[in-house]
Coordinates of C-alpha atoms and ligand atoms in Angstrom, one line a residue:
M1 CA -24.6 26.7 31.6
V2 CA -21.7 25.9 29.3
S3 CA -22.3 22.2 29.9
I4 CA -26.0 22.3 29.1
S5 CA -25.4 24.2 25.9
F6 CA -22.9 21.5 24.8
S7 CA -25.3 18.8 25.7
V8 CA -28.2 20.4 23.8
C9 CA -26.0 20.9 20.8
C10 CA -24.8 17.4 20.9
F11 CA -28.3 16.1 21.3
I12 CA -29.6 18.0 18.2
F13 CA -26.6 17.0 16.2
L14 CA -26.6 13.4 17.1
F15 CA -30.4 13.2 16.6
I16 CA -30.1 14.5 13.1
I17 CA -27.3 12.1 12.3
A18 CA -29.3 9.2 13.8
L19 CA -32.3 10.3 11.6
F20 CA -30.1 10.2 8.5
Y21 CA -28.4 7.0 9.5
F22 CA -31.4 5.0 10.3
S23 CA -33.4 6.2 7.2
K24 CA -30.7 5.1 4.8
E25 CA -30.3 1.7 3.2
K26 CA -27.4 0.0 4.9
I27 CA -25.1 -3.0 4.3
K28 CA -25.4 -5.4 7.1
N29 CA -22.0 -6.1 8.5
F30 CA -20.3 -6.2 11.9
D31 CA -18.7 -2.7 11.7
N32 CA -22.1 -1.3 11.0
T33 CA -23.7 -3.0 13.9
I34 CA -21.1 -1.6 16.3
F35 CA -21.5 1.9 14.9
T36 CA -25.2 1.6 15.4
C37 CA -24.5 0.7 19.1
I38 CA -22.0 3.6 19.4
L39 CA -24.6 6.1 18.0
I40 CA -27.4 4.8 20.3
I41 CA -25.1 4.8 23.4
N42 CA -23.9 8.3 22.6
L43 CA -27.5 9.5 22.4
I44 CA -28.5 7.8 25.6
G45 CA -25.4 9.4 27.3
V46 CA -26.6 12.9 26.1
V47 CA -30.1 12.1 27.4
I48 CA -28.7 11.1 30.8
D49 CA -26.7 14.3 30.9
L50 CA -29.8 16.4 30.1
V51 CA -31.9 14.6 32.7
G52 CA -29.1 15.1 35.3
F53 CA -29.0 18.8 34.4
L54 CA -32.8 19.2 34.7
S55 CA -32.9 17.3 38.0
F56 CA -30.1 19.6 39.4
N57 CA -32.1 22.6 38.3
Y58 CA -35.5 21.6 39.4
L59 CA -34.9 19.3 42.4
G60 CA -31.8 21.0 43.7
I61 CA -28.1 19.8 43.6
E62 CA -28.4 17.3 46.3
N63 CA -31.5 15.4 45.0
P64 CA -32.3 11.6 45.3
L65 CA -31.8 11.1 41.6
S66 CA -28.2 12.3 41.5
I67 CA -26.6 9.0 42.7
L68 CA -28.5 7.0 40.0
I69 CA -27.7 9.6 37.3
A70 CA -24.0 9.5 38.3
K71 CA -24.0 5.7 38.2
L72 CA -25.8 5.7 34.8
F73 CA -23.3 8.2 33.5
L74 CA -20.4 6.0 34.5
V75 CA -22.0 3.0 32.8
Y76 CA -22.5 5.2 29.7
F77 CA -18.8 6.1 29.7
M78 CA -17.7 2.5 30.0
S79 CA -20.2 1.4 27.3
Y80 CA -19.1 4.0 24.8
A81 CA -15.4 3.2 25.3
F82 CA -16.2 -0.5 25.2
S83 CA -18.1 -0.2 21.9
L84 CA -15.3 1.7 20.3
M85 CA -12.8 -0.8 21.6
I86 CA -14.8 -3.6 19.9
Y87 CA -14.8 -1.5 16.7
I88 CA -11.0 -1.2 16.8
L89 CA -10.5 -4.8 17.9
N90 CA -12.6 -5.8 14.9
L91 CA -10.2 -4.0 12.7
T92 CA -7.2 -5.7 14.4
F93 CA -7.6 -9.3 15.2
L94 CA -11.0 -10.0 16.8
I95 CA -13.4 -12.3 15.2
K96 CA -17.1 -11.7 15.5
G97 CA -17.7 -14.8 17.6
Q98 CA -15.3 -13.6 20.3
V99 CA -17.4 -10.5 21.1
K100 CA -19.6 -12.6 23.4
N101 CA -16.6 -13.6 25.5
L102 CA -15.8 -9.9 26.1
L103 CA -19.4 -8.7 26.4
I104 CA -20.3 -11.0 29.4
P105 CA -17.5 -9.8 31.7
F106 CA -18.2 -6.2 30.6
L107 CA -21.9 -6.4 31.4
L108 CA -20.9 -7.9 34.8
F109 CA -18.7 -4.8 35.5
C110 CA -21.5 -2.5 34.5
F111 CA -23.8 -4.3 36.9
L112 CA -21.2 -4.0 39.6
V113 CA -20.8 -0.3 39.0
L114 CA -24.6 0.1 39.3
L115 CA -24.7 -2.0 42.5
L116 CA -21.6 -0.7 44.3
P117 CA -22.0 2.4 46.5
I118 CA -20.8 5.7 45.3
D119 CA -20.9 9.0 47.1
I120 CA -21.1 12.6 45.9
Y121 CA -19.7 15.6 47.6
Y122 CA -20.5 19.0 46.4
E123 CA -18.4 22.1 46.1
G124 CA -20.4 25.0 44.9
I125 CA -22.2 23.9 41.8
V126 CA -19.7 21.1 41.1
A127 CA -20.5 17.6 42.2
Y128 CA -17.7 15.1 42.7
T129 CA -18.3 11.4 42.7
Y130 CA -16.2 9.0 44.5
G131 CA -16.3 5.5 46.0
I132 CA -15.5 2.0 44.8
G133 CA -18.0 2.1 41.9
V134 CA -16.3 5.2 40.5
V135 CA -12.8 3.7 40.9
M136 CA -13.9 0.6 39.1
A137 CA -15.6 2.4 36.3
Y138 CA -12.5 4.6 35.7
L139 CA -10.2 1.5 35.9
V140 CA -12.3 -0.3 33.3
G141 CA -12.5 2.8 31.2
F142 CA -8.7 3.3 31.2
L143 CA -8.0 -0.4 30.6
I144 CA -10.2 -0.1 27.5
I145 CA -8.4 3.0 26.4
A146 CA -5.0 1.3 26.9
I147 CA -6.2 -1.7 24.8
M148 CA -7.3 0.7 22.1
I149 CA -3.9 2.6 22.1
F150 CA -2.2 -0.8 21.8
C151 CA -4.4 -1.8 18.9
L152 CA -4.1 1.5 17.1
L153 CA -0.3 1.2 17.2
K154 CA -0.5 -2.3 15.8
I155 CA -2.8 -1.4 12.9
R156 CA -1.4 2.0 12.1
K157 CA 0.0 0.9 8.8
S158 CA -2.6 -1.6 7.7
V159 CA -5.8 0.5 8.2
Q160 CA -6.9 3.2 5.8
K161 CA -6.3 6.8 7.1
K162 CA -10.0 7.7 7.0
K163 CA -10.8 4.8 9.3
Y164 CA -7.8 5.4 11.6
I165 CA -8.2 9.1 12.2
P166 CA -11.6 9.1 14.1
L167 CA -10.3 6.4 16.4
L168 CA -7.1 8.2 17.1
V169 CA -9.1 11.4 17.7
F170 CA -11.2 9.5 20.3
V171 CA -8.2 8.4 22.3
F172 CA -6.6 11.9 22.2
L173 CA -9.8 13.7 23.0
T174 CA -10.6 11.4 25.9
L175 CA -7.1 12.0 27.4
A176 CA -7.4 15.7 26.8
V177 CA -10.9 15.8 28.4
V178 CA -9.6 14.0 31.5
I179 CA -6.8 16.5 31.8
I180 CA -9.1 19.5 31.3
Q181 CA -11.5 18.1 33.9
I182 CA -8.7 17.7 36.4
L183 CA -7.7 21.3 35.8
D184 CA -11.2 22.7 35.7
P185 CA -13.8 20.4 37.2
E186 CA -16.6 22.7 36.1
L187 CA -16.0 21.8 32.5
T188 CA -17.5 18.4 31.8
L189 CA -16.6 17.8 28.2
L190 CA -16.7 14.0 28.0
L191 CA -20.0 13.8 26.2
F192 CA -19.0 16.6 23.8
S193 CA -15.8 14.8 22.9
N194 CA -17.7 11.5 22.4
S195 CA -20.2 13.2 20.2
I196 CA -17.4 14.7 18.1
V197 CA -16.0 11.2 17.6
T198 CA -19.3 9.7 16.7
T199 CA -19.9 12.5 14.2
L200 CA -16.5 12.1 12.7
M201 CA -17.0 8.4 12.4
Y202 CA -20.3 9.0 10.6
F203 CA -18.8 11.4 8.1
T204 CA -15.6 9.4 7.5
I205 CA -16.3 5.7 7.7
E206 CA -19.8 4.8 8.7
N207 CA -21.9 6.9 6.3
P208 CA -24.2 4.3 4.7
D209 CA -23.9 5.9 1.3
M210 CA -20.1 5.8 1.4
R211 CA -20.2 2.3 2.7
L212 CA -22.5 1.2 -0.2
I213 CA -20.2 2.9 -2.7
E214 CA -17.2 1.2 -1.1
E215 CA -18.9 -2.2 -1.2
L216 CA -19.9 -1.6 -4.8
E217 CA -16.4 -0.6 -5.7
L218 CA -15.1 -3.7 -4.0
A219 CA -17.7 -5.9 -5.9
K220 CA -16.7 -4.2 -9.1
E221 CA -13.0 -4.8 -8.5
Q222 CA -13.7 -8.4 -7.7
A223 CA -15.9 -8.8 -10.8
E224 CA -13.1 -7.2 -12.9
K225 CA -10.6 -9.5 -11.4
A226 CA -12.8 -12.5 -12.2
N227 CA -13.3 -11.2 -15.7
N228 CA -9.5 -10.7 -16.2
A229 CA -8.9 -14.2 -14.9
K230 CA -11.4 -15.6 -17.4
T231 CA -9.8 -13.6 -20.2
D232 CA -6.4 -14.8 -19.2
F233 CA -7.6 -18.3 -19.2
L234 CA -9.2 -17.9 -22.6
S235 CA -6.1 -16.3 -24.0
S236 CA -3.8 -19.0 -22.8
M237 CA -6.2 -21.7 -23.9
S238 CA -6.2 -20.1 -27.3
H239 CA -2.5 -20.2 -27.5
E240 CA -2.5 -23.8 -26.6
I241 CA -5.1 -24.6 -29.2
R242 CA -3.4 -22.7 -32.0
T243 CA -0.4 -25.0 -32.2
P244 CA -2.3 -28.3 -32.9
L245 CA -4.7 -26.3 -35.0
N246 CA -1.9 -25.0 -37.2
A247 CA -0.8 -28.6 -37.7
I248 CA -4.3 -29.6 -38.7
V249 CA -4.5 -26.7 -41.2
G250 CA -1.0 -27.5 -42.6
F251 CA -1.6 -31.3 -42.9
S252 CA -5.0 -30.8 -44.6
Q253 CA -3.6 -28.3 -47.0
N254 CA -0.9 -30.8 -47.9
L255 CA -3.3 -33.6 -48.3
Y256 CA -5.6 -31.5 -50.5
E257 CA -2.8 -31.1 -52.9
E258 CA -2.0 -34.8 -53.0
N259 CA -3.4 -37.1 -55.7
I260 CA -6.4 -38.3 -53.7
P261 CA -9.9 -39.3 -54.8
D262 CA -12.5 -36.5 -55.2
S263 CA -14.7 -37.8 -52.4
V264 CA -11.7 -37.6 -50.0
K265 CA -10.7 -34.2 -51.4
E266 CA -14.2 -32.9 -50.6
Q267 CA -13.8 -34.0 -46.9
V268 CA -10.3 -32.5 -46.7
K269 CA -11.7 -29.2 -48.0
D270 CA -14.3 -29.3 -45.2
I271 CA -11.6 -30.0 -42.6
I272 CA -9.7 -27.0 -44.0
S273 CA -12.7 -24.7 -43.8
A274 CA -13.6 -26.0 -40.3
S275 CA -10.2 -25.4 -39.0
D276 CA -10.0 -22.0 -40.6
S277 CA -13.1 -20.9 -38.8
L278 CA -11.7 -22.4 -35.6
L279 CA -8.5 -20.4 -36.1
E280 CA -10.6 -17.3 -36.7
I281 CA -12.4 -17.8 -33.4
V282 CA -9.1 -18.4 -31.5
N283 CA -7.6 -15.3 -33.1
G284 CA -10.7 -13.3 -32.1
I285 CA -10.4 -14.4 -28.5
L286 CA -6.7 -13.5 -28.5
D287 CA -7.5 -10.1 -30.0
I288 CA -10.2 -9.3 -27.5
S289 CA -8.1 -10.4 -24.6
K290 CA -5.3 -8.3 -25.7
I291 CA -7.5 -5.3 -26.2
E292 CA -9.1 -5.8 -22.7
A293 CA -5.6 -6.1 -21.1
N294 CA -4.6 -2.9 -22.9
K295 CA -1.8 -4.9 -24.6
L296 CA -2.9 -4.2 -28.1
E297 CA -1.0 -1.4 -29.7
I298 CA -1.8 0.5 -32.8
I299 CA 1.2 0.4 -35.0
N300 CA 1.2 3.1 -37.6
D301 CA 3.2 2.9 -40.8
E302 CA 2.9 4.0 -44.4
Y303 CA 0.6 1.9 -46.5
R304 CA -1.4 2.0 -49.7
F305 CA -5.1 2.0 -48.9
E306 CA -6.0 1.1 -52.5
K307 CA -4.2 -2.2 -52.1
I308 CA -6.3 -2.9 -49.0
F309 CA -9.4 -2.1 -50.8
D310 CA -8.6 -4.4 -53.7
D311 CA -7.7 -7.2 -51.3
L312 CA -10.9 -6.8 -49.4
V313 CA -13.0 -6.8 -52.6
S314 CA -11.3 -10.1 -53.7
L315 CA -11.8 -11.6 -50.3
A316 CA -15.5 -10.6 -50.2
R317 CA -16.0 -12.2 -53.7
V318 CA -14.4 -15.4 -52.5
R319 CA -16.7 -15.4 -49.4
L320 CA -19.8 -14.7 -51.4
G321 CA -19.3 -18.0 -53.2
D322 CA -22.4 -18.8 -55.2
K323 CA -24.8 -16.6 -53.2
D324 CA -27.2 -14.6 -55.3
I325 CA -25.8 -11.3 -54.3
V326 CA -24.5 -8.4 -56.4
L327 CA -21.3 -6.9 -54.9
K328 CA -21.2 -3.2 -55.8
T329 CA -18.0 -1.3 -55.0
Y330 CA -17.0 2.3 -55.1
Y331 CA -13.5 3.8 -54.5
D332 CA -13.0 7.5 -54.2
D333 CA -10.1 8.4 -56.5
S334 CA -9.2 11.4 -54.5
I335 CA -7.9 9.3 -51.7
P336 CA -4.1 9.9 -51.5
K337 CA -2.0 7.0 -52.7
V338 CA -0.1 6.5 -49.4
L339 CA -1.6 7.0 -45.9
F340 CA -0.1 6.6 -42.5
G341 CA -1.9 4.2 -40.1
D342 CA -2.2 0.6 -38.9
K343 CA -2.9 -1.2 -42.2
L344 CA -3.5 -4.6 -40.5
R345 CA -6.1 -3.2 -38.2
V346 CA -7.7 -1.0 -40.8
K347 CA -8.1 -4.1 -43.0
Q348 CA -9.3 -6.2 -40.1
V349 CA -12.2 -3.8 -39.1
I350 CA -13.4 -3.4 -42.7
L351 CA -13.1 -7.2 -43.3
N352 CA -15.3 -7.8 -40.2
I353 CA -18.2 -5.7 -41.4
L354 CA -17.8 -6.9 -44.9
T355 CA -17.8 -10.6 -43.8
N356 CA -20.9 -9.9 -41.7
S357 CA -22.8 -8.5 -44.6
V358 CA -21.9 -11.6 -46.6
K359 CA -23.0 -13.8 -43.7
Y360 CA -26.2 -12.1 -43.0
T361 CA -27.4 -11.4 -46.5
N362 CA -29.1 -14.2 -48.5
S363 CA -29.8 -12.3 -51.7
G364 CA -29.9 -8.8 -53.1
F365 CA -26.9 -6.6 -52.9
I366 CA -23.9 -5.6 -50.8
E367 CA -22.4 -2.2 -51.5
F368 CA -18.9 -1.5 -50.3
K369 CA -18.0 2.2 -50.6
V370 CA -15.0 4.3 -49.6
N371 CA -15.3 8.1 -49.7
S372 CA -12.9 10.6 -48.3
V373 CA -12.8 14.1 -46.9
I374 CA -9.4 15.8 -47.0
K375 CA -8.4 18.5 -44.6
D376 CA -4.8 19.7 -44.3
D377 CA -2.7 16.6 -44.0
I378 CA -5.5 14.4 -42.8
C379 CA -7.6 12.1 -45.0
R380 CA -10.9 11.1 -43.3
L381 CA -11.8 7.7 -44.8
I382 CA -15.6 7.1 -44.8
I383 CA -16.0 3.4 -45.3
S384 CA -19.5 2.0 -45.6
V385 CA -20.9 -1.4 -46.2
E386 CA -24.6 -1.7 -46.9
D387 CA -26.5 -4.8 -47.5
S388 CA -30.0 -6.0 -48.2
G389 CA -29.7 -8.7 -45.5
I390 CA -31.7 -9.9 -42.6
G391 CA -31.3 -6.5 -40.7
I392 CA -31.1 -6.0 -36.9
K393 CA -34.0 -5.3 -34.6
K394 CA -34.1 -1.8 -33.1
E395 CA -33.8 -3.1 -29.5
N396 CA -30.6 -5.0 -30.5
L397 CA -28.8 -2.1 -32.1
N398 CA -27.3 -0.8 -28.8
K399 CA -26.1 -4.3 -27.8
L400 CA -24.4 -4.9 -31.1
F401 CA -20.9 -4.1 -30.0
T402 CA -21.0 -6.1 -26.8
K403 CA -18.8 -9.2 -26.9
F404 CA -20.4 -12.6 -27.4
Q405 CA -23.8 -10.9 -28.4
R406 CA -25.5 -12.7 -31.3
F407 CA -29.0 -12.1 -32.5
E408 CA -31.5 -14.3 -34.3
E409 CA -29.4 -17.2 -33.2
K410 CA -32.4 -19.5 -33.1
N411 CA -33.4 -18.8 -36.6
T412 CA -30.1 -19.1 -38.3
T413 CA -27.4 -21.6 -38.8
I414 CA -24.8 -18.9 -39.6
E415 CA -21.6 -19.5 -37.8
G416 CA -20.1 -16.9 -35.5
T417 CA -19.0 -16.1 -32.0
G418 CA -20.4 -12.6 -31.4
L419 CA -16.8 -11.3 -31.1
G420 CA -16.3 -9.6 -34.5
L421 CA -18.2 -6.4 -33.9
A422 CA -16.9 -6.1 -30.3
I423 CA -13.3 -6.2 -31.6
T424 CA -14.2 -3.9 -34.5
K425 CA -15.6 -1.3 -32.2
R426 CA -12.7 -1.4 -29.8
L427 CA -10.1 -1.3 -32.7
V428 CA -11.9 1.7 -34.3
D429 CA -11.9 3.4 -31.0
L430 CA -8.2 2.7 -30.5
M431 CA -7.5 4.2 -33.9
G432 CA -9.5 7.3 -32.9
G433 CA -12.4 6.6 -35.4
Q434 CA -16.1 6.1 -35.2
I435 CA -18.5 3.3 -36.2
V436 CA -22.2 3.7 -36.7
V437 CA -25.0 1.3 -37.7
Q438 CA -28.3 1.9 -39.4
S439 CA -30.5 -1.0 -39.9
I440 CA -34.1 -1.9 -40.7
Y441 CA -35.1 -5.3 -39.5
G442 CA -35.9 -7.5 -42.5
Q443 CA -34.6 -5.0 -45.0
G444 CA -30.9 -4.6 -44.4
S445 CA -28.1 -2.8 -42.6
K446 CA -25.5 -0.2 -43.2
F447 CA -22.3 0.0 -41.2
T448 CA -20.2 3.1 -41.6
I449 CA -16.7 3.6 -40.2
A450 CA -15.0 7.0 -40.2
L451 CA -11.2 6.9 -39.8
D452 CA -8.7 9.7 -39.9
Q453 CA -5.4 8.8 -41.5
K454 CA -2.4 11.0 -42.1
I455 CA -1.5 11.7 -45.7
V456 CA 2.1 10.8 -46.6
A457 CA 3.4 13.4 -49.0
N458 CA 6.7 11.7 -49.6
P459 CA 6.3 8.0 -49.2
S460 CA 9.3 5.8 -48.7
S461 CA 10.4 3.7 -51.7
M462 CA 9.4 0.5 -49.9
V463 CA 5.7 1.2 -49.9
L464 CA 5.8 2.1 -53.6
E465 CA 7.8 -1.0 -54.4
D466 CA 5.2 -3.0 -52.7
A467 CA 2.7 -1.5 -55.2
H468 CA 4.6 -2.9 -58.1
S469 CA 5.5 -6.3 -56.6
T470 CA 4.5 -9.2 -58.7
V471 CA 1.9 -11.5 -57.4
L472 CA 3.3 -14.8 -56.2
T473 CA 1.8 -18.0 -57.3
T474 CA 1.0 -20.9 -55.0
D475 CA 2.8 -23.3 -57.3
T476 CA 5.9 -25.0 -55.9
F477 CA 9.2 -24.9 -57.7
D478 CA 12.2 -27.1 -57.9
I479 CA 15.1 -26.0 -55.8
S480 CA 16.6 -29.4 -55.4
G481 CA 20.0 -29.7 -53.7
K482 CA 19.5 -26.6 -51.5
K483 CA 19.8 -27.2 -47.8
I484 CA 17.3 -25.9 -45.3
L485 CA 17.2 -26.2 -41.5
V486 CA 13.9 -26.0 -39.6
V487 CA 14.0 -25.4 -35.9
D488 CA 10.9 -26.0 -33.8
D489 CA 10.3 -27.7 -30.4
N490 CA 7.0 -29.1 -31.5
N491 CA 7.2 -32.3 -33.5
L492 CA 3.9 -31.8 -35.2
N493 CA 5.0 -28.4 -36.5
L494 CA 8.2 -29.8 -37.8
K495 CA 6.2 -32.5 -39.6
V496 CA 4.0 -29.8 -41.2
A497 CA 7.0 -27.8 -42.3
F498 CA 8.6 -30.9 -43.6
K499 CA 5.5 -31.8 -45.7
L500 CA 5.4 -28.3 -47.1
L501 CA 9.0 -28.1 -47.9
E502 CA 9.6 -31.6 -49.4
K503 CA 7.6 -30.5 -52.5
Y504 CA 10.5 -28.3 -53.4
Q505 CA 12.9 -31.2 -53.4
L506 CA 14.9 -29.4 -50.8
D507 CA 17.4 -31.1 -48.5
I508 CA 15.6 -30.7 -45.2
D509 CA 17.2 -30.9 -41.8
T510 CA 15.4 -30.4 -38.5
A511 CA 16.3 -29.4 -34.9
T512 CA 14.0 -29.5 -31.9
S513 CA 15.7 -26.8 -29.8
G514 CA 17.9 -23.8 -30.0
L515 CA 20.8 -25.8 -28.6
E516 CA 20.5 -28.5 -31.2
C517 CA 20.4 -25.8 -33.9
L518 CA 23.6 -24.3 -32.5
D519 CA 25.3 -27.7 -32.3
K520 CA 24.4 -28.3 -36.0
I521 CA 25.9 -25.0 -37.1
K522 CA 29.0 -25.5 -34.9
A523 CA 29.5 -29.0 -36.3
G524 CA 30.1 -27.2 -39.7
N525 CA 26.7 -27.7 -41.4
D526 CA 26.0 -24.9 -43.9
Y527 CA 22.4 -24.1 -44.8
D528 CA 20.9 -22.0 -47.6
L529 CA 18.1 -21.0 -45.3
V530 CA 17.3 -21.4 -41.6
L531 CA 13.7 -21.3 -40.4
L532 CA 13.7 -20.6 -36.7
D533 CA 10.7 -20.9 -34.4
D534 CA 10.6 -18.2 -31.7
M535 CA 8.5 -19.7 -29.0
M536 CA 10.7 -22.5 -27.7
P537 CA 11.4 -23.5 -24.1
K538 CA 14.8 -23.0 -22.6
M539 CA 16.1 -20.9 -25.5
T540 CA 13.8 -18.8 -27.7
G541 CA 14.3 -18.2 -31.4
V542 CA 15.5 -14.7 -30.7
E543 CA 18.0 -16.0 -28.1
T544 CA 19.2 -18.7 -30.4
F545 CA 19.7 -16.2 -33.2
S546 CA 21.8 -13.9 -31.0
E547 CA 24.1 -17.0 -30.2
L548 CA 24.2 -17.9 -33.9
K549 CA 25.4 -14.4 -34.8
K550 CA 28.4 -14.9 -32.5
I551 CA 29.6 -17.9 -34.7
Q552 CA 31.9 -16.3 -37.3
S553 CA 31.2 -18.9 -40.0
Y554 CA 27.4 -18.4 -39.8
H555 CA 26.1 -16.5 -42.8
S556 CA 22.8 -18.4 -43.6
P557 CA 19.7 -16.2 -44.1
T558 CA 17.6 -16.7 -41.0
V559 CA 13.8 -16.4 -41.0
I560 CA 11.8 -16.3 -37.8
L561 CA 8.7 -18.5 -37.5
T562 CA 5.9 -17.2 -35.2
A563 CA 2.3 -17.8 -34.4
N564 CA 2.3 -14.3 -33.0
A565 CA 0.8 -12.5 -36.0
I566 CA 0.1 -9.2 -34.3
A567 CA 1.0 -5.9 -35.8
G568 CA 4.4 -4.6 -35.0
M569 CA 6.0 -8.1 -34.6
K570 CA 7.5 -8.0 -38.1
E571 CA 9.3 -4.8 -37.3
K572 CA 10.5 -6.1 -33.9
Y573 CA 12.0 -9.2 -35.5
L574 CA 13.6 -7.3 -38.4
S575 CA 15.2 -5.0 -35.8
E576 CA 16.6 -8.1 -34.1
G577 CA 18.5 -8.8 -37.3
F578 CA 16.3 -11.5 -38.8
D579 CA 16.2 -11.5 -42.6
D580 CA 12.5 -12.1 -42.8
Y581 CA 9.4 -13.2 -40.9
L582 CA 6.9 -16.1 -41.5
V583 CA 3.6 -16.4 -39.7
K584 CA 2.4 -19.9 -38.7
P585 CA 0.4 -21.6 -40.2
I586 CA 2.8 -21.0 -43.1
E587 CA 0.9 -19.9 -46.2
K588 CA 2.1 -21.3 -49.5
N589 CA 2.6 -17.9 -51.2
E590 CA 4.4 -16.5 -48.2
L591 CA 6.7 -19.5 -48.2
N592 CA 7.2 -19.1 -52.0
R593 CA 8.2 -15.5 -51.4
V594 CA 10.8 -16.4 -48.8
L595 CA 12.3 -19.3 -50.8
K596 CA 12.3 -17.1 -53.9
R597 CA 14.0 -14.3 -52.0
F598 CA 16.7 -16.3 -50.3
I599 CA 17.3 -19.3 -52.6
I600 CA 16.2 -18.6 -56.2
D601 CA 17.3 -15.0 -56.4
K602 CA 20.6 -15.9 -54.8
K603 CA 21.3 -18.7 -57.2
Ligands
ADP1 P1 -20.8 -12.9 -35.3 O1 -21.1 -12.5 -36.7 O2 -19.6 -13.8 -35.1 O3 -22.0 -13.5 -34.6 P2 -20.5 -10.1 -34.7 O4 -20.0 -9.4 -33.4 O5 -19.7 -9.8 -35.9 O6 -20.5 -11.6 -34.4 O7 -22.0 -9.7 -34.9 C1 -22.8 -9.7 -33.8 C2 -24.3 -10.0 -34.3 O8 -24.7 -8.8 -34.9 C3 -24.4 -11.1 -35.2 O9 -24.6 -12.3 -34.6 C4 -25.7 -10.7 -36.0 O10 -26.8 -11.1 -35.3 C5 -25.6 -9.2 -36.0 N1 -25.1 -8.6 -37.3 C6 -23.9 -8.2 -37.5 N2 -23.8 -7.7 -38.8 C7 -25.0 -7.9 -39.3 C8 -25.5 -7.6 -40.6 N3 -24.7 -7.0 -41.6 N4 -26.8 -7.9 -40.8 C9 -27.5 -8.4 -39.9 N5 -27.1 -8.7 -38.7 C10 -25.8 -8.4 -38.4

């Protein structure tokens, strides 16, 4: 009675699982196929058991069907164990094609078990089977279990726990069932234990929903990997492009200042503007790749927001050129003088939306407004840029911040990459702010950014000094006789620097590596200024500088040159002991600032 209750329960349970399993959408793979076999074999086993029980009850214990049922049960036991073995082998080292090699001998064994004679002897209500067929079935069964134990030991570290546990349970349960059966032959628990394993497998590894999720996760992981690889590639390409591009910008700027015919000057101007846009694209790619790799940090410091506002207004005016657009500006005077935030990034996000308004407006107006709401020590800046431009279609509004998305591309010749707003959104998010867009297609758009910045009650003197600093001109001045050393591994960069510096009648010396620089200093050369590139092979600028500092006679002011214009770099270099920091391509007024600081003011 116990046995039939078990079998009926198993049947109901397995039947429900099978219903769920077969009604669900499944991924077609080998594991899945084997599990389908396991489930079907298990169900067949339960049916054989039930038929056996019914025949015992209705036809008597010693009925003509009992031998056939006993043989079928043996084949069931072998098949269940065999399927599980294939499942485990598949996790270990078997390849799909080899299954056939195992299947044929196995079927042969099953056939033999069915053919070979077996006998039954009865003791009360318990029927004992014996004979060569039984011995063979048990031998095959135990061989399979031995193989499984071997495989399980082999894969115990490489296979996930949730896959491993049901298989381990099977081996233990089978061994336990055999022992129980020897101790109490009335208890036939094999089917019950098999059903537990099948159920366990369904709920832990072979549930089609879980499998689908697993596959989806895997696909997502692979897509993310591919995306990262693409971003890495773009980022390293951008680095590579930046050096020659800097040279192009530098040379063209030099050429522009030469005494050249107007027609040539016009072309040089075009080269400068083309390379500037290219540089902007490359920097955009570098920014987005840094953001995506979580390598972009927000570096907060004290700054004057009013200065940023003024700079942005002048930049917007330059970009407007001769477009028939009225630029209206409004600055809320209650904004505290000094705020605490990442001034470079704040400027970058506003510049992006301001530049877009200039790009996508042909006539009318652009209104750049900054309002504020102050609460305790926080100033919420509400920055808005409204234009009467081409506007954005409703269906495009939610795609606006996706990278490389551009609209109306076919109808416009406006240059762009579709990166600006993607970067803007991510930067605003990183700074804990918000950006919203309102737009009516054909009428105009309004971008609003809300940013919380801390108010600095007692600003450091440096920020205030910055407010009163004089504007540097881009004119060169004569500092003839002064000696300068430029260290850069790239000859083109050296040439650009040389061209820039020769206008000051300086005595220019160059070195193409950190070692050469060290040799020159050790040889007794004394310079009024050393410009040291950071990204050099073998010995970086920072490493060279730490060696230079060890030379007692070395006192020249040292300025680091870098193409790495990201926020925070300046502070990093200054903390290394460098006297100042210049970003490549070197801007004229920045160079003037450095030369003034270290040569003129020291005269
Ligand atoms: P880009 O300007 O380089 O194409 P952005 O990411 O800055 O890239 O902008 C994405 C797209 O959003 C633009 O191509 C343009 O179609 C649209 N867009 C952005 N700003 C405006 C605006 N002020 N007016 C109209 N369309 C805009």
